[in-house]
Coordinates of C-alpha atoms in Angstrom, one line a residue:
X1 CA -42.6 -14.8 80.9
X2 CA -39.6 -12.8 78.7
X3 CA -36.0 -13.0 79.8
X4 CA -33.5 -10.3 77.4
X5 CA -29.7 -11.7 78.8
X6 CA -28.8 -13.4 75.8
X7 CA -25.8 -15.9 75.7
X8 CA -23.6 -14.5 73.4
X9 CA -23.1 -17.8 70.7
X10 CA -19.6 -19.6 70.5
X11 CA -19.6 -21.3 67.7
X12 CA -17.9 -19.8 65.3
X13 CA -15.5 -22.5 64.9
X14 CA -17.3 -25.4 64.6
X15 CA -20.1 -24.1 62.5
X16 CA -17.0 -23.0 60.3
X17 CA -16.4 -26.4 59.7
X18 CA -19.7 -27.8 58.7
X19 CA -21.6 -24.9 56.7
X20 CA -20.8 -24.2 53.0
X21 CA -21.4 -21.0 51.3
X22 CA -24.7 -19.1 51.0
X23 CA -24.0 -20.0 47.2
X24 CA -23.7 -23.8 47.3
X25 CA -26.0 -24.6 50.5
X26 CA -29.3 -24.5 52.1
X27 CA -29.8 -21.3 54.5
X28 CA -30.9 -22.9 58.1
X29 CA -32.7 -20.5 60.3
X30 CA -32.5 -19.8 63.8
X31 CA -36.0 -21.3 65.2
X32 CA -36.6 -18.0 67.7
X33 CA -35.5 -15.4 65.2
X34 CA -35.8 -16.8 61.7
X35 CA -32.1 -15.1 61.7
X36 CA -30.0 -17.4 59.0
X37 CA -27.2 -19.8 61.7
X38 CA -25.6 -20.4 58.5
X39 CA -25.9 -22.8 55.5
X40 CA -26.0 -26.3 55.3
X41 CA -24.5 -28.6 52.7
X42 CA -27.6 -29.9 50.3
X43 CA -26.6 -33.3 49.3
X44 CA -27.6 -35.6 47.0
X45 CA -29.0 -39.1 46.2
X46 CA -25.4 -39.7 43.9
X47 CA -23.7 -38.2 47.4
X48 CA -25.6 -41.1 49.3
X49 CA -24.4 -43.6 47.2
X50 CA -21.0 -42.4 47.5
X51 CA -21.5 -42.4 51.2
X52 CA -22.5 -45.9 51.5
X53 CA -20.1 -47.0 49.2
X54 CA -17.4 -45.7 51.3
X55 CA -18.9 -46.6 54.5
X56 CA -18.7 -50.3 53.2
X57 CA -15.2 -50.2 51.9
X58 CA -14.4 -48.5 55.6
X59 CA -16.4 -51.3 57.1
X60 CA -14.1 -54.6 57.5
X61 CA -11.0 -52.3 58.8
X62 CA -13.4 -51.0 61.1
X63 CA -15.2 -54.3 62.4
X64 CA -11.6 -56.0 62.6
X65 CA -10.7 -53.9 65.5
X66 CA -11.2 -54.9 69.2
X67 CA -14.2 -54.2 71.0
X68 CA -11.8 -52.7 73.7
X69 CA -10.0 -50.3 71.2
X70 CA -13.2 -49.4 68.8
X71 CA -14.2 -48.5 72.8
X72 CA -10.9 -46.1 73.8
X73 CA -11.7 -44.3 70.2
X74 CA -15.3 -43.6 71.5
X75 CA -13.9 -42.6 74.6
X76 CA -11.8 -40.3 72.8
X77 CA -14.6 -39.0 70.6
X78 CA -16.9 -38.3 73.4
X79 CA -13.7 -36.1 75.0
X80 CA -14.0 -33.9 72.5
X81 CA -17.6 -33.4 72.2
X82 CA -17.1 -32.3 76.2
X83 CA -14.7 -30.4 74.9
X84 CA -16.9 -28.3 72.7
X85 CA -20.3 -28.9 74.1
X86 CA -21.2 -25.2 74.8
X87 CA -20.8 -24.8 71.0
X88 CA -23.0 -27.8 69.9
X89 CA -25.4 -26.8 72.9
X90 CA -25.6 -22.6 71.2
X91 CA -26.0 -24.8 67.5
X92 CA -28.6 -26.8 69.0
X93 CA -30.2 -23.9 71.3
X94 CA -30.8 -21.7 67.9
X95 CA -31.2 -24.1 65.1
X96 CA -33.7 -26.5 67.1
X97 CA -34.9 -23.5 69.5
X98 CA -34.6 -25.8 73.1
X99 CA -32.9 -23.2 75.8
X100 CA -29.9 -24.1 77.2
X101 CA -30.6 -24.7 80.5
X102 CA -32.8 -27.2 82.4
X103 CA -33.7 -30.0 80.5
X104 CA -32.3 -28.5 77.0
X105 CA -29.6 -28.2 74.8
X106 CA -26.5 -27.8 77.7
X107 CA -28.3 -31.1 78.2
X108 CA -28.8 -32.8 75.3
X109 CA -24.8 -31.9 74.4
X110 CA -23.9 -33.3 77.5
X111 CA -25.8 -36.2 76.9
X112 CA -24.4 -37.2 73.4
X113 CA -21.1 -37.6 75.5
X114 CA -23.0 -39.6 77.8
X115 CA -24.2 -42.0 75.4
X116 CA -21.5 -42.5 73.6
X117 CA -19.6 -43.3 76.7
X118 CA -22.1 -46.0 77.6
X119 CA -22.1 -47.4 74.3
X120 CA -18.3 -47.7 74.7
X121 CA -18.5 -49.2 77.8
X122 CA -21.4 -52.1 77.5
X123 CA -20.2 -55.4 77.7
X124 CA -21.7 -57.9 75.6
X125 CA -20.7 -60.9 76.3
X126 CA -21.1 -64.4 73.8
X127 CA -23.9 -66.4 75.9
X128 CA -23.7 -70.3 76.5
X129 CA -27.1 -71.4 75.7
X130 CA -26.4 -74.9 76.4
X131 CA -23.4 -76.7 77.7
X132 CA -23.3 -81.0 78.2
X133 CA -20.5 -83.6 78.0
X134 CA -18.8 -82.9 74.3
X135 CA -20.7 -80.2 73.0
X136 CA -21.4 -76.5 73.5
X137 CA -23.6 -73.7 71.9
X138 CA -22.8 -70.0 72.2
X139 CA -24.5 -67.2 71.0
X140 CA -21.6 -64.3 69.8
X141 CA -22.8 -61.0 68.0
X142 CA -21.1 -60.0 65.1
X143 CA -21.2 -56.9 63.1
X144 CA -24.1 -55.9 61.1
X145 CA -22.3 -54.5 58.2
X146 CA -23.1 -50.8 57.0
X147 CA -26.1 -48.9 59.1
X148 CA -28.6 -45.9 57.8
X149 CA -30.1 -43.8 60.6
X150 CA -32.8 -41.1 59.9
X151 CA -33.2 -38.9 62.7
X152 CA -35.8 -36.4 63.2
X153 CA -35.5 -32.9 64.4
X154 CA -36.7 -32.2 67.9
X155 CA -33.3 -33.7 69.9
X156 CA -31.4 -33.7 66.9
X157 CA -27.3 -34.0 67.9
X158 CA -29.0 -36.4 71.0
X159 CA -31.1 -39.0 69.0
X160 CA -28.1 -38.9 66.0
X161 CA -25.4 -40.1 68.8
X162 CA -28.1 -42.6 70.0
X163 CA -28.3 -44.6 66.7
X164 CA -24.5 -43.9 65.5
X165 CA -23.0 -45.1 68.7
X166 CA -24.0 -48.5 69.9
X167 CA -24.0 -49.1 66.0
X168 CA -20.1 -48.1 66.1
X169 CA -19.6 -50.1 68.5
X170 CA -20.4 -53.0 67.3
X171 CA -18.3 -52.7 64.5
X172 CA -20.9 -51.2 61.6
X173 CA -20.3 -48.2 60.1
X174 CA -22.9 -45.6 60.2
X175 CA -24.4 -43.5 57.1
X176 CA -26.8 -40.9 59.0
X177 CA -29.4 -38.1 57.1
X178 CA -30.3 -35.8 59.4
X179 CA -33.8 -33.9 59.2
X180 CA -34.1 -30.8 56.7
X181 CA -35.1 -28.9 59.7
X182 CA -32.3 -29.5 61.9
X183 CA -28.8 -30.7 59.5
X184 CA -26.3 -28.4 61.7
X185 CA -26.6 -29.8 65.6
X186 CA -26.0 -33.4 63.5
X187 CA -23.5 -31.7 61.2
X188 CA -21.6 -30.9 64.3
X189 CA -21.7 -33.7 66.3
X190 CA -20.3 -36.0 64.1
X191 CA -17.6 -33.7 62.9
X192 CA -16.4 -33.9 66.4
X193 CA -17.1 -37.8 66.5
X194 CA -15.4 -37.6 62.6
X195 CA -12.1 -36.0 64.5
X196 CA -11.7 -39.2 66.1
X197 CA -13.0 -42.1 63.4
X198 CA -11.2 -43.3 60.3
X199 CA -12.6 -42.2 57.2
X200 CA -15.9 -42.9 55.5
X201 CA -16.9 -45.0 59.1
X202 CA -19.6 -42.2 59.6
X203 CA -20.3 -40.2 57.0
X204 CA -23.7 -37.3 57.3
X205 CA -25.8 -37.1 54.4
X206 CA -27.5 -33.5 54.8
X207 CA -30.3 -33.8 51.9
X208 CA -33.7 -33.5 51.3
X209 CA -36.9 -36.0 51.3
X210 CA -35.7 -38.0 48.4
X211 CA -32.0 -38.7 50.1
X212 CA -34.4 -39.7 53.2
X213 CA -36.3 -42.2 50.6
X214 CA -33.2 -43.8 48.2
X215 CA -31.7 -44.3 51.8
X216 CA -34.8 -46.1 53.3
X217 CA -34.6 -48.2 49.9
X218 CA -30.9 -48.9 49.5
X219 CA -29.5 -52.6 49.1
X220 CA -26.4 -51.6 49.9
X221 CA -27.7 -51.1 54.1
X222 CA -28.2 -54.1 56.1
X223 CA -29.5 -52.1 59.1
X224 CA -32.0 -49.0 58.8
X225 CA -32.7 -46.6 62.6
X226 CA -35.5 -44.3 61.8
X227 CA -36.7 -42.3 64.7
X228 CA -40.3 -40.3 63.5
X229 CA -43.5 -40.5 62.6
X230 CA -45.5 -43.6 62.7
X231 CA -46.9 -42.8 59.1
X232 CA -42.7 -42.3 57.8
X233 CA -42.2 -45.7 59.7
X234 CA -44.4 -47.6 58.1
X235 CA -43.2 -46.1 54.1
X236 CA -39.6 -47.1 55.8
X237 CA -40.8 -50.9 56.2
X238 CA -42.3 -51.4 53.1
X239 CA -39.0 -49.3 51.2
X240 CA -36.7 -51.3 53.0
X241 CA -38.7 -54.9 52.2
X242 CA -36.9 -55.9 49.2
X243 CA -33.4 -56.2 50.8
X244 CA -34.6 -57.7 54.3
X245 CA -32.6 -54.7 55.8
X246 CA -33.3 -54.9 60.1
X247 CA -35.3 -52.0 61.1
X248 CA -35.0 -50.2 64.4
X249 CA -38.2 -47.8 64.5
X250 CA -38.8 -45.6 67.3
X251 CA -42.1 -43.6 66.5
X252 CA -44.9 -41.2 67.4
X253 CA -45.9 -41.5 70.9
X254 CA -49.4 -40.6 72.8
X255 CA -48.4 -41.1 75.3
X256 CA -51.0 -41.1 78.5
X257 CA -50.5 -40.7 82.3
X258 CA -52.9 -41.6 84.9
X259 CA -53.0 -39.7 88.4
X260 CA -55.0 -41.9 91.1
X261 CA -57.1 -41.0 93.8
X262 CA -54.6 -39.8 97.1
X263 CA -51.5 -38.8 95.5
X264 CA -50.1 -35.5 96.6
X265 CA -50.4 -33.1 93.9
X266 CA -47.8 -30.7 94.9
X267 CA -45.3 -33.5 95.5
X268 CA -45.7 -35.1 92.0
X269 CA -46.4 -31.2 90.5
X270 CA -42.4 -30.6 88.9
X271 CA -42.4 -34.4 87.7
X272 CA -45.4 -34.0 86.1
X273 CA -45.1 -30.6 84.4
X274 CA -41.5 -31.3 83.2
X275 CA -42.8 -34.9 81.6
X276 CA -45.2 -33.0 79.5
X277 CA -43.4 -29.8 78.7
X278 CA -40.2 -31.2 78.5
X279 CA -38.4 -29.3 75.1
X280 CA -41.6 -27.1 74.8
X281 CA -43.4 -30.9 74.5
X282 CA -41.7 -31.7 71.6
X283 CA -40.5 -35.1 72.4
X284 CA -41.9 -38.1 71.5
X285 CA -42.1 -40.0 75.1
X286 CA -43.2 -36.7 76.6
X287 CA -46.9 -37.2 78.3
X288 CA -49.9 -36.4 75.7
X289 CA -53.0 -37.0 77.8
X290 CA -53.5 -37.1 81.8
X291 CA -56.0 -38.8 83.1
X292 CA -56.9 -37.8 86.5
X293 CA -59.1 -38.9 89.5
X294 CA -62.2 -36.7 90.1
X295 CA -61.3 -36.4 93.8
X296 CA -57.8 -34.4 92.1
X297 CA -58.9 -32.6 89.0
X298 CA -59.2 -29.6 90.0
X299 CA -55.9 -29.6 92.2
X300 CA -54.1 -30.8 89.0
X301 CA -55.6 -28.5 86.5
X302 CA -54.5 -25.5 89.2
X303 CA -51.2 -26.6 89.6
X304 CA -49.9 -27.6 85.9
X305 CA -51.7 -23.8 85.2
X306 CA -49.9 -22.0 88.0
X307 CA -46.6 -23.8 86.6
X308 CA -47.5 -22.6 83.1
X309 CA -48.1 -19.3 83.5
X310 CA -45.2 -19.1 85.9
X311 CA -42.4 -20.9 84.0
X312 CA -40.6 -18.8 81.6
X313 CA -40.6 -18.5 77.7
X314 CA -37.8 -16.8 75.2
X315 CA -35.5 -17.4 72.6
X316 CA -33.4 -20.9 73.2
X317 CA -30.3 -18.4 73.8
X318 CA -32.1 -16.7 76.7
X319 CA -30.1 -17.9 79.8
X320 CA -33.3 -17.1 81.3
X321 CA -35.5 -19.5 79.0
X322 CA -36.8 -22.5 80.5
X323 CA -39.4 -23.3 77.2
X324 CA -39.0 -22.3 73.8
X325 CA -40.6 -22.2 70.3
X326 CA -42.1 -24.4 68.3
X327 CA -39.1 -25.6 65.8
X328 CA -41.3 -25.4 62.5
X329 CA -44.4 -23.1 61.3
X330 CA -46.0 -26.9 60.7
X331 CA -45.7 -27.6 63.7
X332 CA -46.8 -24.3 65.2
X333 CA -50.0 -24.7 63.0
X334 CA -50.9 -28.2 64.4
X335 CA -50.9 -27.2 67.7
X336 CA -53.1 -24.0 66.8
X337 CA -55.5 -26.3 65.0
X338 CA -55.8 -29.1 67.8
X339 CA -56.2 -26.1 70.4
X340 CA -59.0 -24.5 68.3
X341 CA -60.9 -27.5 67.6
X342 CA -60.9 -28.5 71.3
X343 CA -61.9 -25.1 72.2
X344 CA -65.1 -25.3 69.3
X345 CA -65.9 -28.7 70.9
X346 CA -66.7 -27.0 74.1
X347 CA -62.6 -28.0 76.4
X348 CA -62.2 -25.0 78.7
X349 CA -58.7 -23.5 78.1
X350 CA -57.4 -22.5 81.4
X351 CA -54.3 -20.6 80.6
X352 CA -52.5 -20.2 77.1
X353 CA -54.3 -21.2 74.4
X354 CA -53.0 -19.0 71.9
X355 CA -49.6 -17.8 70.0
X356 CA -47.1 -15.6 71.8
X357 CA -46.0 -13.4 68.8
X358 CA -43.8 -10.3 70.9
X359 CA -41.4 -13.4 71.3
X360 CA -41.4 -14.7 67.5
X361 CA -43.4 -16.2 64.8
X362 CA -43.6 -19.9 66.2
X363 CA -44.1 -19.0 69.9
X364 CA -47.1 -21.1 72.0
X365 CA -48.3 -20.3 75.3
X366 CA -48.1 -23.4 77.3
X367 CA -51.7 -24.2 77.5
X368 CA -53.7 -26.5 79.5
X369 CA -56.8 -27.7 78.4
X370 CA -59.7 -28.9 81.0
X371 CA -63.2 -30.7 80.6
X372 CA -62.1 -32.4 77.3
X373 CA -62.3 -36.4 76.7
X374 CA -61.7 -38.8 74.3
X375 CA -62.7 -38.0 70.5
X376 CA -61.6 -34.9 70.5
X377 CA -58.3 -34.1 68.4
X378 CA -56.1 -33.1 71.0
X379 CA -56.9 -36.3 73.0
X380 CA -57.0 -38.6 70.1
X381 CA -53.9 -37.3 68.5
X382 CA -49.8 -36.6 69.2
X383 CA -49.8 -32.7 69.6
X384 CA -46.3 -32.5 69.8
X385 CA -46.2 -29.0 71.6
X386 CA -46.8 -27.3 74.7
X387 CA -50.3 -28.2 75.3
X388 CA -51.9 -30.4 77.8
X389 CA -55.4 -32.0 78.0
X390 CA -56.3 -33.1 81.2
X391 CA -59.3 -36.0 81.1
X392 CA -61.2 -36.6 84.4
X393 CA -62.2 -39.9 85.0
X394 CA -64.0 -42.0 88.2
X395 CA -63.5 -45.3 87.7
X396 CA -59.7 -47.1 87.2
X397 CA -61.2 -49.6 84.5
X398 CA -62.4 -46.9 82.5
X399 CA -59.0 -44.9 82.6
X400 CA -57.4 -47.8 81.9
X401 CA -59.1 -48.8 79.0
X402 CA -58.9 -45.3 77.3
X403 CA -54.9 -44.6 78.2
X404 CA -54.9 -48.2 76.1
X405 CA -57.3 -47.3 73.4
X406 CA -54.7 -45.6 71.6
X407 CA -53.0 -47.2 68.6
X408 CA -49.2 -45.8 70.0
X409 CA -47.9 -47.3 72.9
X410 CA -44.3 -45.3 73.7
X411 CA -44.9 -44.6 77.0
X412 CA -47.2 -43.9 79.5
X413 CA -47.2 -43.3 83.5
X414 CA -49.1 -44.0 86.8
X415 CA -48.8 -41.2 89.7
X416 CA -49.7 -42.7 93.0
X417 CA -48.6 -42.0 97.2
X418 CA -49.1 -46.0 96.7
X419 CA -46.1 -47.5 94.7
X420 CA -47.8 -51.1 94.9
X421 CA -50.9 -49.6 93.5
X422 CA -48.8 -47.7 90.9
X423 CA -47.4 -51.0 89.5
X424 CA -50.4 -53.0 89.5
X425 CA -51.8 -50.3 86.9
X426 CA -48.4 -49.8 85.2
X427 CA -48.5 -53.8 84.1
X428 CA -51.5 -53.3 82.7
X429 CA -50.7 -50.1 80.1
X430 CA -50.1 -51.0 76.8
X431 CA -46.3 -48.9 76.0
X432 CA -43.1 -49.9 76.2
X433 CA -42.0 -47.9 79.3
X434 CA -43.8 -47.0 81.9
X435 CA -43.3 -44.7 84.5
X436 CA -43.9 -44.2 88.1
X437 CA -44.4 -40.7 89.3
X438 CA -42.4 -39.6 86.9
X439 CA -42.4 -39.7 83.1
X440 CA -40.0 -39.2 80.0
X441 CA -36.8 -40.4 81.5
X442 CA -34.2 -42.1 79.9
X443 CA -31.0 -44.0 81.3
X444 CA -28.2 -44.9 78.7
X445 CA -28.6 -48.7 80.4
X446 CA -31.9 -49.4 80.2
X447 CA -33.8 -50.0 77.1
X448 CA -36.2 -48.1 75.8
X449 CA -38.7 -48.8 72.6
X450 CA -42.4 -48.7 71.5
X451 CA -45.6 -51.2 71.1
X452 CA -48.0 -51.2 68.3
X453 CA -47.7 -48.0 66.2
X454 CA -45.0 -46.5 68.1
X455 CA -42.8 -49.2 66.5
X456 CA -40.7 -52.0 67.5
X457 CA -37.0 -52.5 68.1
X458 CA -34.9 -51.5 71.6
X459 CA -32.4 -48.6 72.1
X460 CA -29.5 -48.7 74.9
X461 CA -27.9 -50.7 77.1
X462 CA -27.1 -54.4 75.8
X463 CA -30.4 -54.7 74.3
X464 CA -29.6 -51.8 71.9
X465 CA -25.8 -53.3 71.0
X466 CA -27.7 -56.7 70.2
X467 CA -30.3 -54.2 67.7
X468 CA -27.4 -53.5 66.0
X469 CA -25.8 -56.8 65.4
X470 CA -26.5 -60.2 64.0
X471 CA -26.7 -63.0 66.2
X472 CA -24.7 -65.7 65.5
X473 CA -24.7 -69.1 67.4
X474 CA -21.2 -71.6 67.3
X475 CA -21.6 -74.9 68.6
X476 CA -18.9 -77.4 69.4

């Protein structure tokens, strides 16, 4: 499962730019190794106040350009960031531990550019809502004002672009705290957005949990994007109360999948592997829980193990790496815990189960877990890692009613040889997306958001520009 060709990192220059001295900054380690990257700036709640003091002076400059030429400085921005995406991807690949190839940090650096081009290029249009002899009403959307954006630390440089650019394009100005875990792949994005913007239009605050807080609090935002945990989502909506700040919260997702009876297992096998081990399973819309048909247990079970033991594991650097570590020793330890308590409660492990330490300290086997159902820890809750519990079921109803018995609803997915069937079952799962034979991906034009505890508010595509604006209607 080891590959030894290592990438050899090129990021001397940029990571020249955005670390400060061992003296003055926070030592960030490489997620594989422990190896110090390099050191990140440890700012304060007075260096947040500064920042969204500036962002709101920037802010009227900023919102009194054209959409079309706030759109050809985006275009610009995401140049560069093609320009230097093998040095975000080596930043991201170490510091967040993702490899570089597949579905990983070559990726998410090429998809920041993506985004930010889409952003660029939506058209949002003012809307006639109604229209009779001698009088008109139109809906326009105007800038919000100044925007604070919290992003979490498993597609770091990815999810930053995702709240920074539609919010840019719309004429806000952005103040953005990355996680403690993972300040350099945000760092480094937006120096390479910065190389393009006017100054104090988006300004990164690298600080701890109490920059995180003042910012959820702050009057001085009129628009908060947090992307984590549902229990961080909910402190978020009561901080940000007093002020009436909008709230975009994309959270925690359990998300479940459901395999029906006559699907062909090896045809949906890659699809479904990739939606639940996708960045080692740290991703919020990755799948959580499969359901699956008694007719095709077994057959699934075999082939998600076959792909785990075959699919290889090493250092995000590894050209050869296809899954990496787990980015934090927390979140090592929770998957360890969830595994062992599912293994006490009588779940068969059928491969993995159990830390691979001649790679590093926060290595995990992928592991799939069979003969396991609901109650049990690693069905009930959001692992977050490369583990898998597979749930049989006989009857639809009943699979139904458990995928919706959760109190997340990111995403979830149907597999099915019959489409029709597939959608009949998909309208009735409770999640914002859902997938058909496929699960986890994301277009730049089509919106994606949560139900219940996984949040409310849409990312992308004109529904994401309208998140990050205030409506305002002119009639005539």
């Amino acid at each position: 499962m080891t590959h030894t060709e290592v990438a050899e990192p090129h990021t001397a220059g940029l990571l020249d730019e955005i670390t400060v001295a061992a003296a003055s900054g926070r030592a960030i380690p490489d997620a594989a190794t422990g190896e110090t990257i390099g050191h990140a700036p440890v700012h304060t709640v007075d260096d947040l106040n500064a920042a969204i003091d500036a962002a709101r002076a920037a802010q009227p400059a900023w919102a009194a350009l054209s959409h079309a030429e706030r759109s050809r400085i985006l275009h610009r921005a995401a140049d560069e960031i093609e320009a230097h995406a093998e040095e975000l991807a080596q930043i991201i690949a170490r510091e967040q531990g993702k490899p570089l190839n597949g579905p990983g940090a070559r990726f998410e650096a090429g998809g920041c550019a993506a985004w930010v081009r889409q952003a660029a290029d939506t058209v949002l249009e003012p809307e006639v809502l109604f229209e009779a002899e001698g009088t008109r009403s139109e809906l326009h959307y105007a800038p919000l004002g100044v925007v604070g954006a919290i992003g979490p630390w498993n597609w770091p440089a990815l999810i930053a672009i995702w709240q920074i650019a539609p919010s840019l394009r719309m004429g806000n100005t952005v103040v953005t705290k990355p996680s403690e875990y993972t300040p350099l792949s945000v760092l480094a994005v937006a120096a390479l957005l910065n190389r393009h913007l006017p100054p104090g239009v988006l300004t990164v605050v690298s600080g701890g949990r109490d920059v995180g807080e003042a910012l959820a609090a702050h009057p001085g935002l009129d628009k908060i994007m947090f992307t984590g945990s549902t229990a961080t989502g909910r402190r978020i909506v009561e901080s940000s109360a007093h002020n009436l700040a909008r709230l975009t919260l994309e959270l925690g997702g359990n998300d479940a999948g459901i395999v029906l009876p006559g699907t062909d297992v090896p045809a949906i096998a890659q699809n479904l592997f990739w939606g639940i081990f996708i960045n080692t399973g740290q991703t919020c819309a990755a799948l959580k829980r499969l359901y699956v048909h008694d007719s095709l247990y077994d057959d699934v079970v075999q082939a998600l193990a076959e792909l785990a033991e075959t699919t290889p594991m090493g250092p995000g650097t590894d050209e050869g790496s296809a899954l990496g570590p787990l980015s934090t020793r927390q979140q090592f330890d929770v998957v360890s815990r969830l595994v062992e308590e599912a293994r006490a409660a009588g779940a068969r492990v059928v491969t993995g189960g159990k830390p691979a330490p001649e790679l590093g300290a926060h290595f995990y086997r992928p592991t799939v877990v069979a003969d396991i159902t609901d109650g049990v820890g690693l069905v009930d809750e959001e692992q977050f890692g490369p583990v898998i519990p597979v749930i049989r079921y006989s009857d639809l109803e009943d699979a139904v009613a458990r995928a919706n018995a959760s109190a997340q609803g990111l995403g979830a997915s149907v597999w099915s040889a019959d489409v029709d069937e597939a959608l009949a079952v998909a309208a009735r799962l409770e999640a914002g997306t859902v997938w058909i034979n496929q699960h986890g991906t994301l277009n730049p034009q089509v919106p994606f958001g949560g139900v219940k505890g996984s949040g409310y508010g849409m990312e992308f595509g004109r529904e994401g520009l309208k998140a990050v604006s205030a409506p305002k209607v002119i009639t005539r």
